[in-house]
One Martini backbone bead per residue (centre of mass of N, CA, C, O) as a GRO file, in nm:
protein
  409
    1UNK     BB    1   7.400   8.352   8.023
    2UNK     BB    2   7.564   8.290   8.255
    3UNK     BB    3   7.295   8.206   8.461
    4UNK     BB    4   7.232   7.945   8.278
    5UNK     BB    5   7.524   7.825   8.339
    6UNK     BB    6   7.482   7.790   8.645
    7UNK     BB    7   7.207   7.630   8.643
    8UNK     BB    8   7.325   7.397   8.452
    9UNK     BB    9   7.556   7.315   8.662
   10UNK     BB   10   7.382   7.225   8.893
   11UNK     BB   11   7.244   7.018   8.785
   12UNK     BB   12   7.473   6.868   8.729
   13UNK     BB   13   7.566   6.836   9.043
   14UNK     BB   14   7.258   6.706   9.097
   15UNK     BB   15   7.413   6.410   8.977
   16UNK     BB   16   7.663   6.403   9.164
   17UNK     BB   17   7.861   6.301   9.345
   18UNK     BB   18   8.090   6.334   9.592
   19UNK     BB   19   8.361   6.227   9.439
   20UNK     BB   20   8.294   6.392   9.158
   21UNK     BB   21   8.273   6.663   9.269
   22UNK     BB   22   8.620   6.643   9.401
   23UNK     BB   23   8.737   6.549   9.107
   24UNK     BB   24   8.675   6.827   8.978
   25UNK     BB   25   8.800   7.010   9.225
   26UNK     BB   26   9.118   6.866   9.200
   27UNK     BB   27   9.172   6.980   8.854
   28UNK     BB   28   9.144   7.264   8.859
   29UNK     BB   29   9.132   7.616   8.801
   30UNK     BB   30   9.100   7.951   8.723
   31UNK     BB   31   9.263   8.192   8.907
   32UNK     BB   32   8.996   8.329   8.966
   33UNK     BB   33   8.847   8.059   9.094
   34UNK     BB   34   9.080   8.012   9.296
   35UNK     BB   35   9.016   8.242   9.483
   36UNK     BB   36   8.707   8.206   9.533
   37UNK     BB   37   8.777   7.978   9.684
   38UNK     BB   38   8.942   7.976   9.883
   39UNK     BB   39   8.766   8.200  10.034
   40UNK     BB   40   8.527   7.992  10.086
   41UNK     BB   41   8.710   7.822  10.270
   42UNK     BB   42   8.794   7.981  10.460
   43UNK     BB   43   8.556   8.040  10.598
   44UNK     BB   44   8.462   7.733  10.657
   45UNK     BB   45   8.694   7.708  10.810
   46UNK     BB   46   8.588   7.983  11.028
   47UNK     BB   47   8.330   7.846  11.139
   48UNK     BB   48   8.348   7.526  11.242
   49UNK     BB   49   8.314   7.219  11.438
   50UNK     BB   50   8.095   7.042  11.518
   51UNK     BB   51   8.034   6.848  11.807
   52UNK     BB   52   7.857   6.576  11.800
   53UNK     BB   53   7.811   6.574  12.150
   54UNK     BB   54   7.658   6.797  12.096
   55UNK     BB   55   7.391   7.007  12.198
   56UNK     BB   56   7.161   7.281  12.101
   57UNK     BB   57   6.946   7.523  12.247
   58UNK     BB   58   6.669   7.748  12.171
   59UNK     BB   59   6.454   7.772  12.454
   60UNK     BB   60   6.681   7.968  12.626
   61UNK     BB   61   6.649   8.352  12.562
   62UNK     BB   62   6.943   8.376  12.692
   63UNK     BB   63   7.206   8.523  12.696
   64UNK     BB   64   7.553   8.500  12.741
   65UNK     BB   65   7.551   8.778  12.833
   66UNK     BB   66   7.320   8.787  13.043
   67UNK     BB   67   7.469   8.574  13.241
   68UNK     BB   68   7.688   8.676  13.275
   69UNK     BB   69   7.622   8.926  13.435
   70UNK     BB   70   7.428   8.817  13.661
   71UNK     BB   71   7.657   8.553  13.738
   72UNK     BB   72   7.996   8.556  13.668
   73UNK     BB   73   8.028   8.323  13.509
   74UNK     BB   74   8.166   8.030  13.368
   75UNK     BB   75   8.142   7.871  13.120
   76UNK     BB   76   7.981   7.549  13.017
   77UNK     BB   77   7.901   7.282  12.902
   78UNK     BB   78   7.694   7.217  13.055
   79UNK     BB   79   7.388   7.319  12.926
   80UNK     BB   80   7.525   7.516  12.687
   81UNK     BB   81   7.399   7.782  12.462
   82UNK     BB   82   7.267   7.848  12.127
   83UNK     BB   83   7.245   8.129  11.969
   84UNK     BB   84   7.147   8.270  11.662
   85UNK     BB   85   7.402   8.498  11.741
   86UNK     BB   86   7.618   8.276  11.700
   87UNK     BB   87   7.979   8.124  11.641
   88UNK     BB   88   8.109   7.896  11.430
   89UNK     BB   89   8.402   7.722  11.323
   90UNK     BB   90   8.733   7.602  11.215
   91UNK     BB   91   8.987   7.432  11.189
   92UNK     BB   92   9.280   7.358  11.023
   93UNK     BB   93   9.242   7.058  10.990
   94UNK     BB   94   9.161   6.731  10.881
   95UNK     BB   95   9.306   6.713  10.598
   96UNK     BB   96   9.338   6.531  10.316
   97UNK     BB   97   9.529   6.243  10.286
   98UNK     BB   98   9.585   6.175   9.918
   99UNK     BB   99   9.899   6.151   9.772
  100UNK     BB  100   9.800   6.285   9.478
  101UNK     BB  101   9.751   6.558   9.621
  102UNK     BB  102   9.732   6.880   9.701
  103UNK     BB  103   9.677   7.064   9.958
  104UNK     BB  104   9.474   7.223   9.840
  105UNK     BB  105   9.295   7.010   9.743
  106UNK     BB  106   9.261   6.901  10.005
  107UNK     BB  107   9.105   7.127  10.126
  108UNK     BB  108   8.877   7.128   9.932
  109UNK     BB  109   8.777   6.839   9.993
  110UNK     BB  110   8.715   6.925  10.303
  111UNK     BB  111   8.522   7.121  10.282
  112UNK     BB  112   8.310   7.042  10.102
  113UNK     BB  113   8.230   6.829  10.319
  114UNK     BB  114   8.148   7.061  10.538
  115UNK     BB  115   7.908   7.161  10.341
  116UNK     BB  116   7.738   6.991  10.381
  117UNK     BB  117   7.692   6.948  10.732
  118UNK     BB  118   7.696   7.255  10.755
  119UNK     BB  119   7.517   7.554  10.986
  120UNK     BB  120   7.586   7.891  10.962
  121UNK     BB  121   7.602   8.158  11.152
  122UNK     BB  122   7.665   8.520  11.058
  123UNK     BB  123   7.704   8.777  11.163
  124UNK     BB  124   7.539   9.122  11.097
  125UNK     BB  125   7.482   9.431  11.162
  126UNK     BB  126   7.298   9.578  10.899
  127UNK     BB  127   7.301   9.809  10.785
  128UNK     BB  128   7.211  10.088  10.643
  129UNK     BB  129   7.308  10.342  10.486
  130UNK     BB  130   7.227  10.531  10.636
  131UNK     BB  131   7.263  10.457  10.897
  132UNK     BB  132   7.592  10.465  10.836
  133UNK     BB  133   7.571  10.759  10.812
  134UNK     BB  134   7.479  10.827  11.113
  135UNK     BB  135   7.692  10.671  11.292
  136UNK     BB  136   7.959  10.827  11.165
  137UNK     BB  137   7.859  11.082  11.286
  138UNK     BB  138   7.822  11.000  11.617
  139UNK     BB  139   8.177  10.959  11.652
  140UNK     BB  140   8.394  11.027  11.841
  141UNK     BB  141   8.695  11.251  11.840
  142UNK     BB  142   8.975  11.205  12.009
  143UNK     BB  143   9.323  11.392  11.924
  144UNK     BB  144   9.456  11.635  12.150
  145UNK     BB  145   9.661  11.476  12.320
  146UNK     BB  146   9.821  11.588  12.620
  147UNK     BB  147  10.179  11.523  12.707
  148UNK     BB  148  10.478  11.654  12.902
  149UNK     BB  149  10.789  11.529  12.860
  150UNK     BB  150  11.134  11.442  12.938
  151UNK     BB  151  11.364  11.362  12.679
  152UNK     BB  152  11.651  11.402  12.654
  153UNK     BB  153  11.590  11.691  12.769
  154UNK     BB  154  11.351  11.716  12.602
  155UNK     BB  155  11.041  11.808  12.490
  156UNK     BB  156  10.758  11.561  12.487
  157UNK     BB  157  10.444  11.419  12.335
  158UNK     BB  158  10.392  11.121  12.416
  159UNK     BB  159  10.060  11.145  12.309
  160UNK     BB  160  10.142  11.108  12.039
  161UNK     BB  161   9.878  10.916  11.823
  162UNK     BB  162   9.627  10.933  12.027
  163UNK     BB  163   9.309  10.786  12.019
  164UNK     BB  164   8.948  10.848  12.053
  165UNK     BB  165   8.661  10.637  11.998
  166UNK     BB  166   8.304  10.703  12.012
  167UNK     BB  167   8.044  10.487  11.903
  168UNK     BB  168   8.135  10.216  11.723
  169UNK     BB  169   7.979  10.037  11.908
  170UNK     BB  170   7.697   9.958  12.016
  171UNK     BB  171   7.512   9.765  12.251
  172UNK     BB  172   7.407   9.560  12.049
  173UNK     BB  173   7.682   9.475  11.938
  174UNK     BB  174   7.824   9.414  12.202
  175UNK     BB  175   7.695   9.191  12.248
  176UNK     BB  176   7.724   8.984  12.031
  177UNK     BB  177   8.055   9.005  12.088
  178UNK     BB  178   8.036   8.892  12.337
  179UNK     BB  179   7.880   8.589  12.263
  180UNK     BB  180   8.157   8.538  12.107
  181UNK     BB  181   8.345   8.495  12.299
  182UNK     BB  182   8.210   8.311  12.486
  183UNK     BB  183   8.227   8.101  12.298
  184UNK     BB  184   8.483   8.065  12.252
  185UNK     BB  185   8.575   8.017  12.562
  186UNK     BB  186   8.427   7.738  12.567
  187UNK     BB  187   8.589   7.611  12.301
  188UNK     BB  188   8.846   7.619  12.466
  189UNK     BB  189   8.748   7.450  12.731
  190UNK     BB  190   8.675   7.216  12.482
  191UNK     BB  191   8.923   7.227  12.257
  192UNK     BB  192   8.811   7.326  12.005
  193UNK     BB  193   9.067   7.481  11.980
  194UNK     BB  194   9.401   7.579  11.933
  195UNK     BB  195   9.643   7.581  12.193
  196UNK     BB  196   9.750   7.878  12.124
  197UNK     BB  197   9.450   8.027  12.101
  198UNK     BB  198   9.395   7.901  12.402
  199UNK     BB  199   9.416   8.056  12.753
  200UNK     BB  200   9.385   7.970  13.138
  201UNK     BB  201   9.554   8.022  13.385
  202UNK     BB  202   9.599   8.036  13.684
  203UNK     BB  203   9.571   8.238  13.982
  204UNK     BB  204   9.841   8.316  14.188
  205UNK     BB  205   9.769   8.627  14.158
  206UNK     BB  206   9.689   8.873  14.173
  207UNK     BB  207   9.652   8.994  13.834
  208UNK     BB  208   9.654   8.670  13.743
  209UNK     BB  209   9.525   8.490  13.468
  210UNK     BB  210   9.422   8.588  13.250
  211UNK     BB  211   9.190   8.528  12.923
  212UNK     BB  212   9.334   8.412  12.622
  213UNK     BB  213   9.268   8.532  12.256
  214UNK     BB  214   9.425   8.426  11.973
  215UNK     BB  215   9.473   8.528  11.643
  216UNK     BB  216   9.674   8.493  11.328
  217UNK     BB  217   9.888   8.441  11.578
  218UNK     BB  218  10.152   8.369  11.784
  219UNK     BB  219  10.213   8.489  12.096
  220UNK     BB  220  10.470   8.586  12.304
  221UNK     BB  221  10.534   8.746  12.623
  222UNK     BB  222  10.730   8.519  12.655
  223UNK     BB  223  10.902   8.291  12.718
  224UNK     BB  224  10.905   7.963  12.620
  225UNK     BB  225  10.964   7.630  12.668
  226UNK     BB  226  11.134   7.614  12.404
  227UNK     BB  227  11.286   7.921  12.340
  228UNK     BB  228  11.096   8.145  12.264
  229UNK     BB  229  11.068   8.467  12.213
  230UNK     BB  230  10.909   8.722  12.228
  231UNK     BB  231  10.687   8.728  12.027
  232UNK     BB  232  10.625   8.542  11.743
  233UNK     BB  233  10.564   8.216  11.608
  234UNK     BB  234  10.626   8.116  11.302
  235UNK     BB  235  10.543   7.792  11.337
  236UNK     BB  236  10.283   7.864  11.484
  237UNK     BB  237   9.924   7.758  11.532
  238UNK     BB  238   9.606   7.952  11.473
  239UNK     BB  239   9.343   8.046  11.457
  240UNK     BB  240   9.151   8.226  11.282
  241UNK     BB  241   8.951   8.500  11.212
  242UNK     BB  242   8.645   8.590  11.274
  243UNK     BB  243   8.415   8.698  11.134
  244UNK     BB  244   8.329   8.905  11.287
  245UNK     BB  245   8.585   9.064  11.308
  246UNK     BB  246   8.600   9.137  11.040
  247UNK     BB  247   8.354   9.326  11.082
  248UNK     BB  248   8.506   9.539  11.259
  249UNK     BB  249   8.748   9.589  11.071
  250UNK     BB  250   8.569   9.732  10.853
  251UNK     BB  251   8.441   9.929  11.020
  252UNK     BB  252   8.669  10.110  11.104
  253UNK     BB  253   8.826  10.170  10.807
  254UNK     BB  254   8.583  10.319  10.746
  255UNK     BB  255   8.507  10.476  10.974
  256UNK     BB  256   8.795  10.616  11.036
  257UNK     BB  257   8.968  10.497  11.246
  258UNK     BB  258   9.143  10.314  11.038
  259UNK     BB  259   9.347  10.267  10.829
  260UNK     BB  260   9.419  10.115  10.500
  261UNK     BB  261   9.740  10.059  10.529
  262UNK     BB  262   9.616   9.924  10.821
  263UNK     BB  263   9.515   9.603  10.865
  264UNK     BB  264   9.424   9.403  11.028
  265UNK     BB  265   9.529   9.009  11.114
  266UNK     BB  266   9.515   9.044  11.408
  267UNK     BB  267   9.431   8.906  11.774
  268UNK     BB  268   9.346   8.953  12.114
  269UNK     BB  269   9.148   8.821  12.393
  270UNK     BB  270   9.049   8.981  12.673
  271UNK     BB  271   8.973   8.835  13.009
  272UNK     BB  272   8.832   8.952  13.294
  273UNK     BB  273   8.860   8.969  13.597
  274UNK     BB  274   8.839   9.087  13.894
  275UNK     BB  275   9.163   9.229  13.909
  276UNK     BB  276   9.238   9.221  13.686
  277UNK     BB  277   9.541   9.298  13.456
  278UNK     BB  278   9.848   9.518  13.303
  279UNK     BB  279  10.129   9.597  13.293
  280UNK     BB  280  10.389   9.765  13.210
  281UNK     BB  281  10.410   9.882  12.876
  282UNK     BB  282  10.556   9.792  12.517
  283UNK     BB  283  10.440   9.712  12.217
  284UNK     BB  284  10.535   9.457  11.999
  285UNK     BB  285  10.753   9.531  11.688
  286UNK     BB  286  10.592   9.279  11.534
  287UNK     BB  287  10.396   9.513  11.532
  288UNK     BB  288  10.233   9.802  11.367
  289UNK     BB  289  10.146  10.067  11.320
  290UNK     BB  290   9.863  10.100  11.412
  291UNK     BB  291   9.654   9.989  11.714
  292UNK     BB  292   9.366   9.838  11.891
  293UNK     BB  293   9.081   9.892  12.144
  294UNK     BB  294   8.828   9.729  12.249
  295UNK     BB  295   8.583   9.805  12.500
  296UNK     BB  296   8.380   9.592  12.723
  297UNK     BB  297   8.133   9.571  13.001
  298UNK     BB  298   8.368   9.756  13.105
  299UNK     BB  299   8.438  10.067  13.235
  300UNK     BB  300   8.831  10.148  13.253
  301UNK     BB  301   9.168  10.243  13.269
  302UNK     BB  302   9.442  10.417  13.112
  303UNK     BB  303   9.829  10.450  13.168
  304UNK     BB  304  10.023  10.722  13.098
  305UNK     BB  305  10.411  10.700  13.073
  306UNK     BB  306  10.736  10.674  13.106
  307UNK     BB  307  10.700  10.631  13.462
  308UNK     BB  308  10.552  10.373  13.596
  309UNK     BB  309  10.410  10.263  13.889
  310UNK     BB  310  10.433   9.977  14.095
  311UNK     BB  311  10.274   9.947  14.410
  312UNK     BB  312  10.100   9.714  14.361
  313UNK     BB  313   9.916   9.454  14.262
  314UNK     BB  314   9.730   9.628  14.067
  315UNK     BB  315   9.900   9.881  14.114
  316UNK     BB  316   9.916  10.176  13.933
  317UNK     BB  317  10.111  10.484  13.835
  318UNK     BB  318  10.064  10.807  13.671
  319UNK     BB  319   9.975  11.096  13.470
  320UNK     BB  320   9.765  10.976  13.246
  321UNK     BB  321   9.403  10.909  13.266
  322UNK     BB  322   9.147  10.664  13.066
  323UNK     BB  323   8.870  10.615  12.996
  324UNK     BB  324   8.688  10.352  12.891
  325UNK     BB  325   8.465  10.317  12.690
  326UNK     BB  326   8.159  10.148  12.538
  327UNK     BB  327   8.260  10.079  12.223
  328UNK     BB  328   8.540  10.168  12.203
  329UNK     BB  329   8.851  10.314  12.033
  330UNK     BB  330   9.196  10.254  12.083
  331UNK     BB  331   9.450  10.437  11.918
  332UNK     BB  332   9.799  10.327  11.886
  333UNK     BB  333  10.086  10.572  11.830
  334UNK     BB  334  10.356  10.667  11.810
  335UNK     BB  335  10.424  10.806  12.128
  336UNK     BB  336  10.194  10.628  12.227
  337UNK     BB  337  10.302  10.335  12.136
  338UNK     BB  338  10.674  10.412  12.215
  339UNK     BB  339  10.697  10.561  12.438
  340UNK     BB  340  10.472  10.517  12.612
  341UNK     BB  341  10.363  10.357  12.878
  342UNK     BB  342  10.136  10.114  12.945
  343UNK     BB  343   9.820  10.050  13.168
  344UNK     BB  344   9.568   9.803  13.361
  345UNK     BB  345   9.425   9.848  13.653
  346UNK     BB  346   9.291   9.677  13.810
  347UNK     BB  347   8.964   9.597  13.767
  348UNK     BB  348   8.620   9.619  13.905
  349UNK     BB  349   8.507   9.431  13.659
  350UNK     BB  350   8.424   9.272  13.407
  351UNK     BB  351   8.650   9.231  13.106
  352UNK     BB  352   8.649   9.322  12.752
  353UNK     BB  353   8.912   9.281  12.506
  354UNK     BB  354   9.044   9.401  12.156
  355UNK     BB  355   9.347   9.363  11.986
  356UNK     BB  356   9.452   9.517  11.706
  357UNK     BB  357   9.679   9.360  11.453
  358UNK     BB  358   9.962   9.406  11.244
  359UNK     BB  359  10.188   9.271  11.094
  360UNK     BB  360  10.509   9.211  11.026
  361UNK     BB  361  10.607   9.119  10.704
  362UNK     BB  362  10.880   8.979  10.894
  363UNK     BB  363  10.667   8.835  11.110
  364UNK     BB  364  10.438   8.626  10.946
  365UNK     BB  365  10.388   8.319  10.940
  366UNK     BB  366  10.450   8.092  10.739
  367UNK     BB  367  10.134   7.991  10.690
  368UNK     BB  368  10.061   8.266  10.546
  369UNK     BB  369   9.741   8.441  10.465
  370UNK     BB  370   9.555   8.640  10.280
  371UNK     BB  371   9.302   8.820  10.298
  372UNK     BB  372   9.033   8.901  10.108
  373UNK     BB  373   8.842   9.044  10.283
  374UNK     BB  374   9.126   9.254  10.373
  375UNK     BB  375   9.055   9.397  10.138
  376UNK     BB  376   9.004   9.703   9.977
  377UNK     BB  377   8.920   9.905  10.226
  378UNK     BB  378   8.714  10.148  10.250
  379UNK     BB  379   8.650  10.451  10.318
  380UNK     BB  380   8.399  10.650  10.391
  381UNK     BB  381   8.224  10.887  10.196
  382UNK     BB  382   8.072  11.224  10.215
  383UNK     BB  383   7.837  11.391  10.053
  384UNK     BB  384   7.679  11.666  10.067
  385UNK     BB  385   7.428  11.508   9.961
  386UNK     BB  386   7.403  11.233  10.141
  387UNK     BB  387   7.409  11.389  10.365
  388UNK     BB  388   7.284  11.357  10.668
  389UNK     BB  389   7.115  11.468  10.918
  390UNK     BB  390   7.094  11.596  11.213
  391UNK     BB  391   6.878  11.669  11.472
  392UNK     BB  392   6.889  11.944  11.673
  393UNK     BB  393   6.917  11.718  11.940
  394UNK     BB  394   7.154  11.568  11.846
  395UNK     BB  395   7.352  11.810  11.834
  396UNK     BB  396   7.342  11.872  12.109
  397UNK     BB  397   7.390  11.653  12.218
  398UNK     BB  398   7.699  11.584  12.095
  399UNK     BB  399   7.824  11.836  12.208
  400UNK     BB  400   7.770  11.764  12.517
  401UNK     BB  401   7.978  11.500  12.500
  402UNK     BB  402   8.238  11.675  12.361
  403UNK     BB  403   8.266  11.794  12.627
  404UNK     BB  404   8.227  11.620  12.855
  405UNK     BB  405   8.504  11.466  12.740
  406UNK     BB  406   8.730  11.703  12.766
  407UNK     BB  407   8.728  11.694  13.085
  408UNK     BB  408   8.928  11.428  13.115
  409UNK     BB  409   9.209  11.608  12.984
   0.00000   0.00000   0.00000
């Protein structure tokens, strides 16, 4: 009966205007439906508009990860292509303007029209449940990280809280959200994100200068021209996260690398060139524990330590490095997280990272939205009737990646 109605609804729609359409969806709708819409609207919002001026081909079939890989060039508008497995999303600005409507009507008029003329395509990883618990087998899980180091006189171990998780995201999903970075990295360049949402300062010594993107929160990593403190930026906008980035942190939470009661809500995506760095820190207490780093294009170290020493630039000293592995999510927690401080000794070749975390819900953006896709996100569970089997010879590689893992540590 529901779809008898639903199809007849659709035909009373497709008879009328756009603004009798707008006028129906801006007299309020009932809790439930108030839900779904806004749902669709972030969606619709974090697409993104096409720029009229530009043009996108796909006539030439090399992806934006092939090119950087061969060429190490930075993206530029010139030229530029757009291949199928891109995602475009939409700023949040530019909603109606009527003073008789509340802004969230205004939203969904905005919205709304944006869904006439915009097509987009939004990545999807795509496995089937069996493949998903075949990949969810084959994760690496290195959790018994140990340094012993002295902490007002007693002994305590550093790396409690850190793991390491290796195969979380195969080479083809790599290459994807590779195209995702670097399709945003262009629309930064031709100013289509928010202001504070894409960053790409001089180069004025080895080591500074890395490309940052930040999604969810706007974070200064020092006082800035206001004079807003380190950490979070309660007044100021930021593009959301892009619907690929959600379906990383859905991934991750299922396959139980992230607990489901720390979803992450924002990320920065660090962009490095050959020699750039981070220098010795640890992360602002305005994100709450644990939060992830998922490390791709190539593999770097990671250097953890109460005691970091600074050598030269872009050259720093620890007692403990790890390196990372590509597609691998390192989770930082407890003294690994808040008692050892990290850092990224300049990297030897191009490399993005992306920093997944949760806001302290005392210092969330005042414009702040809870997403509902990122609500209610389940661990995977596998009941041994379910559990497909590894195959002998794929049981030995996994041994055997697991303790050559091992020697690492």
């Amino acid at each position: 009966m529901s779809s008898e109605l639903g199809g007849g609804c659709m035909e009373l729609m497709k008879n009328l205007g756009r603004d009798e359409i707008l006028e129906i969806l801006s007299q309020g709708l009932c809790e439930h439906c108030d839900a779904t819409l806004l749902t669709r609207i972030q969606e619709t919002l974090a697409q993104g508009r096409r720029d009229e001026n530009m043009s996108f081909s796909n006539k030439n079939t090399t992806t934006k990860y092939e090119e950087f890989q061969s060429t190490h060039a930075k993206p530029t508008s010139q030229g530029s292509k757009k291949t199928s497995e891109s995602v475009s999303w939409k700023r949040q600005d530019g909603l109606g303007s009527n003073s008789s409507t509340t802004p969230y009507n205004n939203t969904k008029r905005s919205a709304f029209r944006q869904l006439e003329s915009d097509k987009t395509i939004v990545i999807d990883f795509g496995l089937s449940e069996d493949e998903e618990l075949i990949r969810f087998q084959r994760v690496g899980r290195k959790k018994d990280l140990c340094l012993i180091e002295r902490i007002n006189g007693k002994p305590k171990n550093v790396l409690q809280g850190l793991e390491l998780h290796t195969q979380v995201f195969n080479s083809e999903e790599q290459k994807k959200i590779v195209d995702c970075v670097l399709e945003l990295q262009r629309k930064g360049q031709n100013g289509q994100l928010r202001e504070r949402t894409y960053s790409e300062p001089r180069k004025w010594m080895r080591g500074k200068g890395r490309v940052t993107i930040q999604f969810g929160c706007c974070y200064n990593y020092a006082m800035d021209k206001n004079g807003n403190p380190p950490g979070i930026v309660r007044d100021e906008k930021v593009d959301p996260l892009p619907p690929l980035f959600k379906k990383m942190i859905k991934r991750m939470v299922r396959w139980q690398v992230l607990p489901p009661d720390c979803v992450p809500d924002s990320c920065i995506v660090n962009i490095y060139d050959e020699g750039d760095c981070i220098p010795p820190h640890i992360d602002h207490h305005d994100f709450v524990r644990p939060f992830c780093t998922v490390s791709f294009l190539s593999e770097c170290n990671i250097l953890f330590g109460t005691n970091l020493k600074i050598i030269s630039p872009g050259e720093f000293a620890g007692p403990f490095t790890m390196p990372l592995p590509l597609g691998s999510v390192l989770i930082l927690n407890g003294n690994g997280a808040d008692v050892a401080k990290h850092c990224v000794p300049a990297v030897p070749s191009r490399r993005i990272s992306i920093t997944f975390r949760k806001m302290h819900p005392n210092k969330t953006p005042y414009m702040h939205i809870l997403d509902p896709q990122l609500s209610r996100i389940k661990p995977l569970e596998i009941s041994p009737s379910r559990k497909p089997q590894l195959d002998e010879d794929e049981q030995k590689s996994k041994t055997h990646r697991l303790s050559k893992k091992r020697s690492y540590f």
